[in-house]
Amino acid sequence: MNFSVVVNQFWPLLINGLAVGLIYVLISLGYTMVYGVLRLINFANSEIFMVGTFATVIVTRDIFKYTSAHEALHGFKLVATLLLILIASMLFSGVTAVLVELVAYRRLRSKGTNRLASLISAIGTSIMISEGVRILTKSAPVPTPRLLTKFNLISIGGVDIRIDTFLVIVSAALIFFMVDRFVTKTLLGKAIRAVSMSEETSKLMGVNLNRVISATFLIGGLVTGAAAFLYMQVYETTVFNVGFNLGLAAFTAAVLGGIGNIRGAFYGGLTLGLFEQYASAIIGGQWKAVTVFSVLVLVLLFKPNGLFGEAIQQSRV
Amino acid sequence: MRLEVKDLRVQYGKIEAIKGISFTVEQGEIVTLIGANGAGKTTTLKTISGLRAVASGSITYNGEDISKVPAHERVNLGISQAPEGRGIFPGMTVLENLEIGKYSRKDRKNEMAEDLEKVYHLFPRLKERINQAGGTLSGGEQQMLAIGRALMARPNVLLLDEPSMGLAPMMIQNIFNIITSINKELGTTILLVEQNAQQALQRAHRAYVLETGKIVKEAKASDLLNDPAVRAAYLGTGAEKGHH
């Protein structure tokens, strides 16, 4: 136990906690939005994230032909390249999510099967994707070429904020804000919220349920893909089961904020990211996974509707 | 507009809820289905709007059999429903509830302002509450919102499921006055399902009496209002005269 670290390292831990937390926020949207419309956990979301990380590698390495020895990019070229890789990763994850819905959920739903059946089929699809990637990569970690020279961007009160951390915090917050606006302001967003409140009444409004469910998976997948891209800019290596721990943390964040609640996911992700940073600084990094699971178990035991419950129901999906 | 239900049967698993009923709704009419709890009134409406599957028989709308058309496409045809229990989206504001009522309309952008005005004219109370969450409205206000939302789709026929349920007598009068004016002023055809037979029969042109999934009586509404058997079964006592 080392409590003095919280005082000494308060600001660096805060910055890291925000960055990690915001990645959790984006992945947890994939869980929370799907839960909103289907009342089912999308267990394949961790694999949708994994696909996004590999998409980042493949596009950077094989399409843009960058290698680690490559000269650093600057200015407009750097921004444009990063943006293109971001969009590609989002699309890969988004399309994967839509396919998962078609394979694991839609057929069973149209037959009116027990809801638990789709839960099992989602887990099955998830195992299939991750095992497939395991065989293709021979279980080896795969690095992505570094595009972003890591330098300290700004220094506030003796705390250095590195460019990649800065990129994560700003882009993730921006993407979250866009999703929130989309869901509250657009017609499709309103239809997604309507379905989450009542399937039957939504149909009476003329809402095509299958289309809205597909759109929800697509948006959840796009956002999870963006998280995968940002993750890769910081950690630079992926592996077939990279989604497992991150997926569980993001799921915990979603439960913490009240699953089905978009703004809840935001607070849940940030809370978990910060808690994890400070807790592992105090009790040691090897306990990180334990802290995440403890949070999940405690929330489910004492506040199963999440810390923010129905208080922010307006944003409920 | 013409709606015709013919030999309709609807099942829940092995239980037959609707046992071969036939009725028609003609352009400009208010037609009511009255009956006790569990008679099959709500099931009938849900089957017309496509939320329940037809076991056998047909639902014909303007001469076309629509019994296989998915629910979300029937709104486009001009069939709109204010469901039982009102079905307000609780986390959405009054305005958002009304906006989503226009979901099925292709030309929604151009129609929106005009139709919102039309709904506010019928229900001034809703205009005062546009930014309030639907779930925080009183029962009467929610019923107004449910009817207003159904009107946003510019229906030819409006299906109303127990609009008086759980409301105070004053509010019931108010709601039924508005239903009458929707029919008279907007020319919207109405199929009304009610347990409050007194009000329903006073407002409707024709009526059908539903008992355990079968139609046992059909007549002009005013005739049923004076029918001793109907009075005894659905209007409290047979001797007492209903208030007006």
PDB file of N, CA and C in Angstrom, chain A residues 184 187 190-191 193-194 197-198 200-208 212 313-314, chain B residues 46 49 51-52 72 75 81 87 89-92 96 99-101 103-104 108 149:
ATOM      1  N   THR A 184     -29.866  12.286 -29.537  1.00  0.00           N
ATOM      2  CA  THR A 184     -30.921  13.161 -29.026  1.00  0.00           C
ATOM      3  C   THR A 184     -31.563  14.007 -30.116  1.00  0.00           C
ATOM      4  N   LEU A 187     -33.598  12.144 -36.362  1.00  0.00           N
ATOM      5  CA  LEU A 187     -34.789  11.306 -36.402  1.00  0.00           C
ATOM      6  C   LEU A 187     -34.438   9.853 -36.105  1.00  0.00           C
ATOM      7  N   LYS A 190     -33.814   9.457 -32.510  1.00  0.00           N
ATOM      8  CA  LYS A 190     -35.068   9.416 -31.752  1.00  0.00           C
ATOM      9  C   LYS A 190     -35.740   8.057 -31.898  1.00  0.00           C
ATOM     10  N   ALA A 191     -35.640   7.481 -33.102  1.00  0.00           N
ATOM     11  CA  ALA A 191     -36.238   6.154 -33.308  1.00  0.00           C
ATOM     12  C   ALA A 191     -35.519   5.120 -32.437  1.00  0.00           C
ATOM     13  N   ARG A 193     -34.072   5.679 -29.583  1.00  0.00           N
ATOM     14  CA  ARG A 193     -34.546   5.871 -28.202  1.00  0.00           C
ATOM     15  C   ARG A 193     -35.968   5.344 -28.043  1.00  0.00           C
ATOM     16  N   ALA A 194     -36.795   5.575 -29.058  1.00  0.00           N
ATOM     17  CA  ALA A 194     -38.186   5.104 -28.981  1.00  0.00           C
ATOM     18  C   ALA A 194     -38.220   3.580 -28.844  1.00  0.00           C
ATOM     19  N   MET A 197     -37.536   2.360 -25.462  1.00  0.00           N
ATOM     20  CA  MET A 197     -38.601   2.561 -24.469  1.00  0.00           C
ATOM     21  C   MET A 197     -39.791   1.645 -24.727  1.00  0.00           C
ATOM     22  N   SER A 198     -40.148   1.430 -25.990  1.00  0.00           N
ATOM     23  CA  SER A 198     -41.224   0.487 -26.293  1.00  0.00           C
ATOM     24  C   SER A 198     -41.154   0.042 -27.747  1.00  0.00           C
ATOM     25  N   GLU A 200     -43.249  -2.066 -29.264  1.00  0.00           N
ATOM     26  CA  GLU A 200     -44.569  -2.097 -29.889  1.00  0.00           C
ATOM     27  C   GLU A 200     -45.021  -0.721 -30.328  1.00  0.00           C
ATOM     28  N   THR A 201     -44.897   0.254 -29.411  1.00  0.00           N
ATOM     29  CA  THR A 201     -45.350   1.590 -29.764  1.00  0.00           C
ATOM     30  C   THR A 201     -44.506   2.151 -30.907  1.00  0.00           C
ATOM     31  N   SER A 202     -43.212   1.811 -30.934  1.00  0.00           N
ATOM     32  CA  SER A 202     -42.367   2.287 -32.037  1.00  0.00           C
ATOM     33  C   SER A 202     -42.889   1.792 -33.378  1.00  0.00           C
ATOM     34  N   LYS A 203     -43.312   0.524 -33.404  1.00  0.00           N
ATOM     35  CA  LYS A 203     -43.864  -0.010 -34.659  1.00  0.00           C
ATOM     36  C   LYS A 203     -45.090   0.789 -35.078  1.00  0.00           C
ATOM     37  N   LEU A 204     -45.907   1.171 -34.092  1.00  0.00           N
ATOM     38  CA  LEU A 204     -47.106   1.951 -34.413  1.00  0.00           C
ATOM     39  C   LEU A 204     -46.753   3.313 -35.001  1.00  0.00           C
ATOM     40  N   MET A 205     -45.535   3.785 -34.729  1.00  0.00           N
ATOM     41  CA  MET A 205     -45.084   5.060 -35.291  1.00  0.00           C
ATOM     42  C   MET A 205     -44.531   4.873 -36.707  1.00  0.00           C
ATOM     43  N   GLY A 206     -44.434   3.616 -37.156  1.00  0.00           N
ATOM     44  CA  GLY A 206     -43.883   3.350 -38.478  1.00  0.00           C
ATOM     45  C   GLY A 206     -42.397   3.037 -38.448  1.00  0.00           C
ATOM     46  N   VAL A 207     -41.866   2.749 -37.262  1.00  0.00           N
ATOM     47  CA  VAL A 207     -40.433   2.460 -37.147  1.00  0.00           C
ATOM     48  C   VAL A 207     -40.175   1.005 -37.553  1.00  0.00           C
ATOM     49  N   ASN A 208     -39.266   0.842 -38.520  1.00  0.00           N
ATOM     50  CA  ASN A 208     -38.869  -0.498 -38.955  1.00  0.00           C
ATOM     51  C   ASN A 208     -37.832  -1.021 -37.965  1.00  0.00           C
ATOM     52  N   VAL A 212     -33.694  -0.226 -37.416  1.00  0.00           N
ATOM     53  CA  VAL A 212     -33.185   0.530 -36.265  1.00  0.00           C
ATOM     54  C   VAL A 212     -32.161  -0.299 -35.485  1.00  0.00           C
ATOM     55  N   GLN A 313     -32.532   9.847 -17.708  1.00  0.00           N
ATOM     56  CA  GLN A 313     -33.275   8.968 -18.603  1.00  0.00           C
ATOM     57  C   GLN A 313     -33.446   9.564 -20.000  1.00  0.00           C
ATOM     58  N   GLN A 314     -33.422  10.872 -20.091  1.00  0.00           N
ATOM     59  CA  GLN A 314     -33.590  11.509 -21.393  1.00  0.00           C
ATOM     60  C   GLN A 314     -32.601  10.972 -22.417  1.00  0.00           C
TER      61      GLN A 314
ATOM     62  N   LYS B  46     -55.091  -4.303 -32.086  1.00  0.00           N
ATOM     63  CA  LYS B  46     -53.681  -4.626 -32.329  1.00  0.00           C
ATOM     64  C   LYS B  46     -53.513  -5.443 -33.607  1.00  0.00           C
ATOM     65  N   SER B  49     -53.708  -3.046 -36.515  1.00  0.00           N
ATOM     66  CA  SER B  49     -52.480  -2.257 -36.725  1.00  0.00           C
ATOM     67  C   SER B  49     -51.259  -3.146 -36.946  1.00  0.00           C
ATOM     68  N   LEU B  51     -49.829  -5.536 -34.904  1.00  0.00           N
ATOM     69  CA  LEU B  51     -49.004  -5.988 -33.785  1.00  0.00           C
ATOM     70  C   LEU B  51     -49.292  -7.444 -33.413  1.00  0.00           C
ATOM     71  N   ARG B  52     -50.468  -7.953 -33.846  1.00  0.00           N
ATOM     72  CA  ARG B  52     -50.785  -9.362 -33.621  1.00  0.00           C
ATOM     73  C   ARG B  52     -51.032 -10.017 -34.973  1.00  0.00           C
ATOM     74  N   HIS B  72     -45.175  -1.683 -39.189  1.00  0.00           N
ATOM     75  CA  HIS B  72     -44.630  -0.350 -39.415  1.00  0.00           C
ATOM     76  C   HIS B  72     -44.999   0.214 -40.780  1.00  0.00           C
ATOM     77  N   VAL B  75     -48.893   2.133 -40.938  1.00  0.00           N
ATOM     78  CA  VAL B  75     -49.032   3.563 -40.626  1.00  0.00           C
ATOM     79  C   VAL B  75     -49.008   4.370 -41.925  1.00  0.00           C
ATOM     80  N   GLN B  81     -52.676   4.400 -34.599  1.00  0.00           N
ATOM     81  CA  GLN B  81     -53.281   3.942 -33.356  1.00  0.00           C
ATOM     82  C   GLN B  81     -52.765   4.693 -32.148  1.00  0.00           C
ATOM     83  N   GLY B  87     -49.034   4.447 -24.238  1.00  0.00           N
ATOM     84  CA  GLY B  87     -47.758   4.174 -24.909  1.00  0.00           C
ATOM     85  C   GLY B  87     -46.901   5.393 -25.142  1.00  0.00           C
ATOM     86  N   PHE B  89     -43.687   7.648 -24.897  1.00  0.00           N
ATOM     87  CA  PHE B  89     -42.263   7.398 -24.665  1.00  0.00           C
ATOM     88  C   PHE B  89     -41.848   8.272 -23.483  1.00  0.00           C
ATOM     89  N   PRO B  90     -41.638   7.653 -22.319  1.00  0.00           N
ATOM     90  CA  PRO B  90     -41.535   8.440 -21.084  1.00  0.00           C
ATOM     91  C   PRO B  90     -40.322   9.356 -21.022  1.00  0.00           C
ATOM     92  N   GLY B  91     -39.204   8.910 -21.628  1.00  0.00           N
ATOM     93  CA  GLY B  91     -37.987   9.716 -21.551  1.00  0.00           C
ATOM     94  C   GLY B  91     -37.880  10.763 -22.642  1.00  0.00           C
ATOM     95  N   MET B  92     -38.904  10.841 -23.485  1.00  0.00           N
ATOM     96  CA  MET B  92     -38.881  11.849 -24.545  1.00  0.00           C
ATOM     97  C   MET B  92     -39.801  12.987 -24.168  1.00  0.00           C
ATOM     98  N   GLU B  96     -40.880  15.756 -28.724  1.00  0.00           N
ATOM     99  CA  GLU B  96     -40.241  14.600 -29.363  1.00  0.00           C
ATOM    100  C   GLU B  96     -41.244  13.480 -29.621  1.00  0.00           C
ATOM    101  N   GLU B  99     -43.041  14.516 -32.644  1.00  0.00           N
ATOM    102  CA  GLU B  99     -42.185  14.416 -33.826  1.00  0.00           C
ATOM    103  C   GLU B  99     -42.061  12.978 -34.314  1.00  0.00           C
ATOM    104  N   ILE B 100     -41.923  12.055 -33.370  1.00  0.00           N
ATOM    105  CA  ILE B 100     -41.750  10.660 -33.773  1.00  0.00           C
ATOM    106  C   ILE B 100     -43.061  10.118 -34.358  1.00  0.00           C
ATOM    107  N   GLY B 101     -44.174  10.764 -34.022  1.00  0.00           N
ATOM    108  CA  GLY B 101     -45.445  10.408 -34.643  1.00  0.00           C
ATOM    109  C   GLY B 101     -45.431  10.652 -36.142  1.00  0.00           C
ATOM    110  N   TYR B 103     -42.812   9.971 -37.981  1.00  0.00           N
ATOM    111  CA  TYR B 103     -41.722   9.141 -38.517  1.00  0.00           C
ATOM    112  C   TYR B 103     -42.049   8.541 -39.876  1.00  0.00           C
ATOM    113  N   SER B 104     -43.287   8.125 -40.055  1.00  0.00           N
ATOM    114  CA  SER B 104     -43.649   7.397 -41.276  1.00  0.00           C
ATOM    115  C   SER B 104     -43.859   8.325 -42.476  1.00  0.00           C
ATOM    116  N   ARG B 108     -42.081  14.805 -43.986  1.00  0.00           N
ATOM    117  CA  ARG B 108     -42.264  15.243 -42.601  1.00  0.00           C
ATOM    118  C   ARG B 108     -41.749  16.653 -42.337  1.00  0.00           C
ATOM    119  N   ARG B 149     -50.196  12.451 -31.105  1.00  0.00           N
ATOM    120  CA  ARG B 149     -49.095  11.780 -31.789  1.00  0.00           C
ATOM    121  C   ARG B 149     -49.615  10.934 -32.954  1.00  0.00           C
TER     122      ARG B 149
END
